[in-house]
Coordinates of C-alpha atoms and ligand atoms in Angstrom, one line a residue:
M1443 CA 0.0 0.0 0.0
R1444 CA 1.4 3.4 -1.0
E1445 CA 1.6 6.4 1.3
I1446 CA 0.3 9.6 -0.3
K1447 CA 0.8 12.9 1.5
N1448 CA 0.2 15.9 -0.6
L1449 CA -2.3 15.8 -3.5
L1450 CA -3.1 18.3 -6.2
V1451 CA -6.7 17.7 -7.1
T1452 CA -7.4 19.5 -10.4
G1453 CA -11.1 20.1 -11.0
G1454 CA -11.7 19.6 -7.3
C1455 CA -14.6 22.1 -7.3
G1456 CA -16.6 20.0 -9.8
F1457 CA -19.0 17.2 -9.2
I1458 CA -16.8 14.1 -8.9
G1459 CA -13.7 16.1 -7.8
S1460 CA -15.5 17.6 -4.8
N1461 CA -16.9 14.2 -3.8
F1462 CA -13.4 12.7 -4.1
V1463 CA -11.8 15.5 -1.9
R1464 CA -14.5 14.9 0.8
Y1465 CA -14.1 11.1 0.6
W1466 CA -10.3 11.2 0.5
L1467 CA -9.9 13.5 3.5
A1468 CA -12.4 11.5 5.6
Q1469 CA -10.4 8.3 4.9
H1470 CA -6.9 9.9 5.0
P1471 CA -7.1 12.8 7.4
Q1472 CA -3.3 12.9 7.7
S1473 CA -2.9 14.0 4.0
R1474 CA -3.2 17.5 2.5
V1475 CA -5.2 18.4 -0.6
V1476 CA -4.6 21.4 -2.8
V1477 CA -7.7 21.9 -5.0
Y1478 CA -6.6 23.5 -8.3
D1479 CA -9.6 24.7 -10.3
K1480 CA -10.5 27.3 -12.9
L1481 CA -14.0 27.7 -11.5
T1482 CA -15.8 27.5 -14.8
Y1483 CA -19.6 27.4 -14.7
A1484 CA -19.3 23.8 -13.5
G1485 CA -16.8 24.5 -10.8
R1486 CA -18.5 25.6 -7.6
K1487 CA -16.7 26.6 -4.4
E1488 CA -19.9 25.7 -2.5
N1489 CA -19.4 22.1 -3.5
L1490 CA -16.8 22.0 -0.7
H1491 CA -18.6 24.5 1.6
D1492 CA -18.0 22.3 4.7
L1493 CA -14.2 21.9 4.1
W1494 CA -12.7 25.3 3.3
D1495 CA -12.1 26.0 7.0
T1496 CA -10.2 22.8 7.4
A1497 CA -6.4 23.2 7.8
N1498 CA -5.5 20.5 5.3
V1499 CA -7.5 21.8 2.3
S1500 CA -6.6 24.9 0.2
L1501 CA -7.7 26.3 -3.2
V1502 CA -5.7 27.6 -6.0
V1503 CA -7.8 29.2 -8.7
G1504 CA -6.1 28.6 -12.1
D1505 CA -6.2 26.9 -15.5
I1506 CA -4.5 23.5 -15.9
G1507 CA -3.2 24.9 -19.2
D1508 CA -1.1 27.5 -17.2
Q1509 CA 2.2 25.6 -16.9
D1510 CA 4.0 28.2 -14.7
L1511 CA 1.2 28.2 -12.2
V1512 CA 0.8 24.4 -12.1
R1513 CA 4.6 24.0 -11.7
R1514 CA 4.8 26.7 -9.0
T1515 CA 1.9 25.3 -7.1
C1516 CA 3.4 21.8 -7.1
Q1517 CA 6.8 23.0 -6.0
D1518 CA 5.4 25.4 -3.2
E1519 CA 3.0 22.7 -1.9
G1520 CA 5.4 19.8 -2.1
I1521 CA 2.9 17.8 -4.2
D1522 CA 3.6 14.1 -4.6
L1523 CA 0.5 13.2 -6.7
I1524 CA -1.7 15.0 -9.2
V1525 CA -5.2 13.6 -9.6
N1526 CA -6.6 15.2 -12.8
F1527 CA -10.4 15.6 -12.7
A1528 CA -10.3 19.0 -14.5
A1529 CA -12.2 18.9 -17.8
E1530 CA -15.0 20.2 -19.9
T1531 CA -17.4 17.3 -19.4
H1532 CA -20.8 17.8 -21.0
V1533 CA -21.4 16.1 -24.3
D1534 CA -24.2 18.5 -25.3
Q1535 CA -21.9 21.5 -24.6
S1536 CA -19.2 19.8 -26.7
I1537 CA -21.6 19.7 -29.6
L1538 CA -22.5 23.4 -29.2
G1539 CA -18.9 24.7 -28.7
P1540 CA -16.2 22.0 -29.1
L1541 CA -12.9 24.0 -29.1
V1542 CA -12.7 24.6 -25.3
F1543 CA -12.8 20.8 -24.9
T1544 CA -9.6 20.5 -26.9
D1545 CA -8.0 23.4 -24.9
T1546 CA -8.7 21.9 -21.5
N1547 CA -9.0 18.2 -22.0
V1548 CA -6.2 17.7 -24.4
R1549 CA -3.8 20.6 -24.0
G1550 CA -4.5 21.0 -20.3
T1551 CA -3.7 17.3 -19.6
H1552 CA -0.6 17.7 -21.8
V1553 CA 0.6 20.6 -19.6
L1554 CA 0.0 18.5 -16.4
L1555 CA 2.1 15.7 -18.0
E1556 CA 4.9 18.1 -18.7
V1557 CA 5.0 19.3 -15.1
A1558 CA 4.8 15.8 -13.8
R1559 CA 7.7 14.9 -16.1
E1560 CA 9.8 17.9 -15.0
L1561 CA 9.2 17.4 -11.3
G1562 CA 9.0 13.6 -11.2
I1563 CA 5.5 13.5 -9.8
R1564 CA 2.9 10.7 -10.3
L1565 CA -0.2 11.7 -12.3
H1566 CA -3.5 9.9 -12.0
H1567 CA -5.8 10.8 -14.9
I1568 CA -9.6 10.5 -14.7
S1569 CA -11.1 9.3 -18.0
T1570 CA -14.4 7.9 -19.1
D1571 CA -16.2 4.9 -20.7
E1572 CA -17.1 7.2 -23.6
V1573 CA -13.6 6.7 -25.1
Y1574 CA -14.6 3.2 -26.1
G1575 CA -17.5 4.6 -28.2
H1576 CA -20.9 3.0 -28.2
I1577 CA -20.7 -0.7 -28.0
R1578 CA -22.6 -3.6 -29.4
D1579 CA -25.1 -5.7 -27.3
N1580 CA -23.5 -8.3 -25.0
H1581 CA -20.0 -6.8 -25.2
Q1582 CA -18.5 -5.1 -22.1
S1583 CA -15.5 -2.8 -22.8
V1584 CA -12.2 -4.0 -21.3
E1585 CA -9.2 -1.8 -20.8
T1586 CA -7.3 -3.0 -23.8
D1587 CA -10.2 -2.4 -26.3
E1588 CA -9.4 0.1 -29.0
L1589 CA -10.6 3.6 -28.4
A1590 CA -13.4 4.7 -30.8
P1591 CA -14.8 8.1 -29.5
R1592 CA -17.8 9.6 -31.3
S1593 CA -18.4 13.0 -29.8
P1594 CA -16.0 16.0 -29.5
Y1595 CA -16.0 15.5 -25.7
A1596 CA -15.2 11.8 -26.0
A1597 CA -12.5 12.4 -28.7
S1598 CA -10.8 15.0 -26.4
K1599 CA -10.8 12.5 -23.5
A1600 CA -9.4 9.7 -25.8
A1601 CA -6.7 12.0 -27.0
A1602 CA -5.8 12.8 -23.4
D1603 CA -5.6 9.1 -22.5
Q1604 CA -3.3 8.5 -25.4
L1605 CA -1.0 11.3 -24.3
V1606 CA -0.9 10.0 -20.8
Q1607 CA 0.0 6.5 -22.1
A1608 CA 2.6 7.9 -24.6
Y1609 CA 4.3 9.8 -21.7
A1610 CA 4.6 6.7 -19.7
I1611 CA 6.2 4.8 -22.6
T1612 CA 8.4 7.6 -23.8
Y1613 CA 9.5 9.2 -20.6
G1614 CA 8.8 6.5 -18.0
I1615 CA 6.7 8.8 -15.8
P1616 CA 4.5 7.1 -13.3
V1617 CA 0.9 7.3 -14.4
T1618 CA -2.4 5.5 -13.9
I1619 CA -5.8 6.0 -15.6
T1620 CA -9.4 5.2 -14.4
R1621 CA -12.2 5.2 -16.9
G1622 CA -15.5 5.9 -15.1
A1623 CA -19.1 5.1 -16.1
N1624 CA -21.9 7.7 -15.8
N1625 CA -21.8 9.0 -12.3
V1626 CA -24.7 10.3 -10.2
G1627 CA -24.9 11.8 -6.7
P1628 CA -24.5 15.0 -4.8
Y1629 CA -23.4 18.3 -6.4
Q1630 CA -23.8 17.2 -10.0
Y1631 CA -24.4 20.2 -12.2
P1632 CA -28.0 20.2 -13.5
E1633 CA -27.0 20.1 -17.2
K1634 CA -26.5 16.3 -16.8
A1635 CA -29.5 13.9 -17.2
V1636 CA -30.2 12.7 -13.6
P1637 CA -29.9 16.1 -11.9
L1638 CA -31.7 17.8 -14.8
F1639 CA -34.6 15.3 -14.7
S1640 CA -34.7 15.4 -10.8
T1641 CA -34.8 19.2 -10.6
N1642 CA -37.3 19.5 -13.5
A1643 CA -39.6 17.0 -11.9
I1644 CA -39.4 18.8 -8.5
L1645 CA -40.4 22.0 -10.3
G1646 CA -43.1 20.3 -12.3
E1647 CA -41.4 21.0 -15.6
P1648 CA -41.2 18.5 -18.6
L1649 CA -38.4 15.9 -18.7
P1650 CA -36.8 16.1 -22.2
V1651 CA -35.8 12.5 -23.1
Y1652 CA -33.7 12.4 -26.3
G1653 CA -35.1 10.1 -29.0
D1654 CA -36.6 6.8 -28.0
G1655 CA -35.0 6.9 -24.5
L1656 CA -33.7 3.3 -25.0
Q1657 CA -30.0 4.3 -24.8
M1658 CA -28.2 2.4 -22.1
R1659 CA -25.9 3.8 -19.4
D1660 CA -24.3 2.4 -16.2
Y1661 CA -25.5 4.9 -13.7
A1662 CA -22.9 4.4 -10.9
H1663 CA -22.9 6.2 -7.6
V1664 CA -20.1 8.8 -7.3
Y1665 CA -19.1 7.2 -4.0
D1666 CA -18.1 4.0 -5.8
H1667 CA -16.1 6.0 -8.3
C1668 CA -14.2 7.6 -5.4
T1669 CA -13.5 4.3 -3.8
G1670 CA -12.4 2.9 -7.1
I1671 CA -10.0 5.8 -7.7
E1672 CA -8.7 5.3 -4.1
A1673 CA -8.0 1.6 -4.8
V1674 CA -6.0 2.5 -7.9
L1675 CA -4.1 5.2 -6.1
L1676 CA -3.1 2.9 -3.3
K1677 CA -2.8 -0.4 -5.0
G1678 CA -3.0 0.0 -8.8
V1679 CA -0.2 -1.1 -11.0
I1680 CA 1.7 1.9 -12.3
G1681 CA 1.2 2.4 -16.1
E1682 CA -2.2 0.6 -16.1
V1683 CA -5.8 1.6 -16.9
Y1684 CA -8.8 0.5 -14.8
N1685 CA -12.5 0.7 -15.6
V1686 CA -14.8 1.9 -12.8
G1687 CA -18.5 1.2 -12.9
T1688 CA -21.0 -1.3 -11.7
G1689 CA -21.0 -3.4 -14.9
R1690 CA -24.9 -3.1 -15.0
E1691 CA -26.7 -0.7 -17.2
M1692 CA -30.3 0.5 -17.7
T1693 CA -32.1 2.4 -20.4
N1694 CA -32.7 6.1 -19.9
L1695 CA -36.5 5.4 -19.7
E1696 CA -35.8 3.1 -16.8
M1697 CA -33.7 5.8 -15.2
V1698 CA -36.5 8.4 -15.7
D1699 CA -39.0 6.0 -14.1
I1700 CA -36.9 5.7 -11.0
V1701 CA -36.5 9.5 -10.7
L1702 CA -40.3 10.1 -11.1
D1703 CA -41.3 7.3 -8.7
T1704 CA -38.7 8.4 -6.1
L1705 CA -40.1 11.9 -6.3
G1706 CA -43.8 10.9 -6.5
K1707 CA -44.3 12.7 -9.8
D1708 CA -46.5 12.0 -12.7
H1709 CA -45.0 10.1 -15.7
S1710 CA -46.8 12.5 -18.1
L1711 CA -43.9 14.9 -17.5
V1712 CA -41.8 12.8 -19.9
K1713 CA -41.4 14.4 -23.3
H1714 CA -39.5 12.7 -26.1
V1715 CA -37.6 15.4 -28.0
T1716 CA -35.2 15.5 -30.9
D1717 CA -32.2 13.3 -30.3
R1718 CA -28.6 14.3 -29.5
P1719 CA -26.5 14.2 -32.8
G1720 CA -24.3 11.1 -32.8
H1721 CA -25.9 9.9 -29.6
D1722 CA -24.0 6.9 -28.3
R1723 CA -26.5 4.0 -27.9
R1724 CA -24.8 1.9 -25.2
Y1725 CA -21.9 2.0 -22.8
S1726 CA -21.0 -1.0 -20.6
M1727 CA -17.7 -1.8 -19.0
N1728 CA -16.2 -4.9 -17.5
V1729 CA -14.7 -4.0 -14.1
D1730 CA -13.0 -7.2 -13.2
K1731 CA -9.5 -5.7 -13.3
L1732 CA -10.5 -3.2 -10.5
R1733 CA -12.3 -5.9 -8.6
A1734 CA -9.0 -7.8 -8.5
L1735 CA -7.6 -5.0 -6.4
G1736 CA -10.2 -5.8 -3.7
W1737 CA -12.7 -3.1 -4.8
E1738 CA -16.5 -3.7 -5.0
P1739 CA -19.2 -1.1 -5.7
K1740 CA -21.5 -0.5 -2.8
Y1741 CA -24.5 0.8 -4.8
D1742 CA -26.8 -0.9 -7.4
P1743 CA -27.5 1.7 -10.2
K1744 CA -31.2 1.7 -9.3
Q1745 CA -30.3 2.7 -5.7
A1746 CA -27.8 5.2 -7.0
V1747 CA -30.3 7.0 -9.2
A1748 CA -33.0 7.1 -6.4
E1749 CA -30.6 8.4 -3.8
A1750 CA -29.3 11.1 -6.2
A1751 CA -32.9 12.2 -7.0
R1752 CA -33.6 12.5 -3.2
W1753 CA -30.4 14.6 -2.7
Y1754 CA -31.9 17.3 -5.0
V1755 CA -35.1 17.3 -2.9
E1756 CA -33.1 17.9 0.2
N1757 CA -30.6 20.4 -1.3
R1758 CA -32.5 23.1 -3.1
W1759 CA -30.1 25.7 -1.6
W1760 CA -27.5 24.3 -3.9
W1761 CA -29.3 24.1 -7.2
E1762 CA -31.9 26.8 -7.2
P1763 CA -29.3 29.7 -7.6
I1764 CA -27.7 27.7 -10.4
R1765 CA -30.9 27.1 -12.3
S1766 CA -32.0 30.8 -12.1
G1767 CA -28.6 32.1 -13.4
E1768 CA -26.6 31.6 -16.6
F1769 CA -27.8 28.0 -16.8
R1770 CA -31.2 29.3 -17.9
E1771 CA -29.7 30.7 -21.2
Y1772 CA -28.1 27.3 -21.9
Y1773 CA -31.3 25.5 -21.1
D1774 CA -33.4 27.6 -23.5
R1775 CA -30.9 27.2 -26.3
Q1776 CA -30.7 23.5 -25.8
Y1777 CA -34.4 22.7 -25.1
A1778 CA -36.9 25.5 -26.0
E1779 CA -37.3 24.5 -29.6
R1780 CA -37.1 20.8 -28.9
L1781 CA -39.8 21.0 -26.2
A1782 CA -42.0 23.3 -28.3
G1783 CA -42.1 20.5 -30.8
T1784 CA -43.8 18.3 -28.2
G1785 CA -46.4 20.9 -27.3
A1786 CA -44.9 21.1 -23.8
K1787 CA -44.4 24.5 -22.2
Ligands
NAD823 P1 -17.6 18.8 -13.8 O1 -18.0 19.4 -15.1 O2 -18.7 18.7 -12.7 O3 -16.4 19.5 -13.1 C1 -15.2 19.8 -13.9 C2 -14.3 20.7 -13.0 O4 -13.1 21.0 -13.8 C3 -15.0 22.0 -12.6 O5 -14.7 22.3 -11.2 C4 -14.3 23.1 -13.5 O6 -14.2 24.3 -12.9 C5 -12.9 22.4 -13.6 N1 -12.2 22.9 -14.8 C6 -12.7 22.9 -16.1 N2 -11.7 23.4 -16.9 C7 -10.6 23.6 -16.2 C8 -9.3 24.1 -16.5 N3 -9.0 24.5 -17.7 N4 -8.4 24.2 -15.5 C9 -8.8 23.9 -14.2 N5 -10.0 23.5 -13.9 C10 -10.9 23.3 -14.9 O7 -17.1 17.4 -14.1 P2 -17.3 15.9 -13.5 O8 -18.5 15.4 -13.9 O9 -17.0 16.1 -12.0 O10 -16.1 15.1 -14.2 C11 -14.8 15.1 -13.6 C12 -13.9 14.2 -14.4 O11 -14.4 12.9 -14.5 C13 -13.8 14.7 -15.9 O12 -12.4 14.4 -16.3 C14 -14.7 13.8 -16.7 O13 -14.3 13.6 -18.0 C15 -14.6 12.5 -15.9 N6 -15.8 11.6 -15.9 C16 -17.0 12.1 -15.6 C17 -18.1 11.3 -15.5 C18 -19.5 11.7 -15.1 O14 -20.5 11.0 -15.2 N7 -19.7 13.0 -14.7 C19 -17.9 9.9 -15.7 C20 -16.7 9.4 -16.1 C21 -15.6 10.3 -16.1
DAU824 O1 -20.4 7.8 -19.5 C1 -19.6 8.8 -18.8 C2 -20.0 10.1 -19.2 O2 -21.3 10.4 -18.7 C3 -19.0 11.2 -18.7 O3 -17.7 11.0 -19.3 C4 -19.5 12.6 -19.1 O4 -18.7 13.6 -18.5 C5 -20.9 12.7 -18.5 O5 -21.5 14.0 -19.0 C6 -21.8 11.6 -19.0 O6 -22.1 11.6 -20.4 P1 -23.6 11.3 -21.0 O7 -23.7 12.0 -22.2 O8 -23.8 9.8 -20.9 O9 -24.4 11.9 -19.8 P2 -25.7 12.9 -19.8 O10 -26.1 13.0 -18.3 O11 -25.6 14.1 -20.6 O12 -26.8 12.0 -20.5 C7 -27.1 10.7 -20.0 C8 -28.1 10.1 -21.0 O13 -29.3 10.8 -21.0 C9 -27.6 10.1 -22.4 O14 -28.0 8.9 -23.1 C10 -28.3 11.3 -23.0 C11 -29.6 11.3 -22.2 N1 -30.2 12.7 -22.0 C12 -29.4 13.6 -21.5 C13 -29.9 14.9 -21.3 C14 -29.1 16.0 -20.7 C15 -31.5 12.9 -22.4 O15 -32.2 12.0 -22.9 N2 -32.0 14.2 -22.2 C16 -31.3 15.2 -21.7 O16 -31.8 16.3 -21.5

């Protein structure tokens, strides 16, 4: 088991990054975490509201593409591990405006690799099941499958994975990669399906389901993603890639049913709208390699979706200010015409 003292957690004010920081410090109170985050629309200081007064957490506001600032931060803080969550992460946003996805997800990761190489620091990179592309029935992606991304977001994540692996081969720097399934849980920005559907249902607004709603996703609880990353940080083989998910997927219509039933809302809120261009039909990963490290998911995807929906009922303080701000402009651009086509208001 490795000892890890000082972590730089990039993207630590986002959904998964903030859950990871909270989880890590609860399990490893002797370590220190420096959160490095650009605070984009998805990066929210309030995601770590309960931790900012803690002595072993600090925040540096910056871009992972700023090599001087990343290097200086690592040197000043004595960082021995970079965990890279920082990314542009929403597929629909990558269809509307793809270039920033290349800037952050590809060039930003490249800059982190340069700093890791220069200072001899380990880098753990957070990737996604989307790099495998959409996959045929009955197959489950394994870590050695070829990458076949199909959206600008997925392509930028696949490019980053390949840079990480190329740096390990060429320069011998210590890296690991985890590829996560669709996560759900606390503090997920409401552009993503489960928080969007939960908050819309709470407000009595229509739930815009893309196409036939039969696309399949492994809706994994963010807690299980955090424990999976921890297992790889402490016990994973350097240079290796590990899938993190439950290995069980459901259709989006099944996910919507769980959200509505959990919240006691009428299923007539569901509106089928024009599909996402290039919409991946199915993701599914084999997670045996991570299991071999002694890891097991705690949550079934059904429980994970239900628990996530309940969190939005109990935490309106968190999402109401988001939904009334710049999010509204994005929402109208993304959904107004689609929903008008269904007759919904
Ligand atoms: P998120 O969008 O909630 O958060 C992203 C964070 O990165 C934000 O805090 C944002 O401010 C920060 N950030 C963005 N650009 C930055 C930059 N240039 N420099 C520094 N910080 C920057 O994302 P998330 O859903 O928490 O995803 C975190 C990571 O996990 C991403 O790498 C994503 O690709 C991956 N992932 C996400 C999921 C999922 O279901 N959400 C699943 C698998 C993998
Ligand atoms: O699979 C891992 C990926 O999961 C992560 O790498 C991404 O960062 C994360 O955004 C997520 O990507 P998806 O595109 O799968 O997630 P999203 O929540 O956007 O959509 C989930 C499913 O729901 C997908 O099939 C599209 C559908 N959907 C989504 C939205 C926002 C709808 O039907 N209607 C919607 O309004």
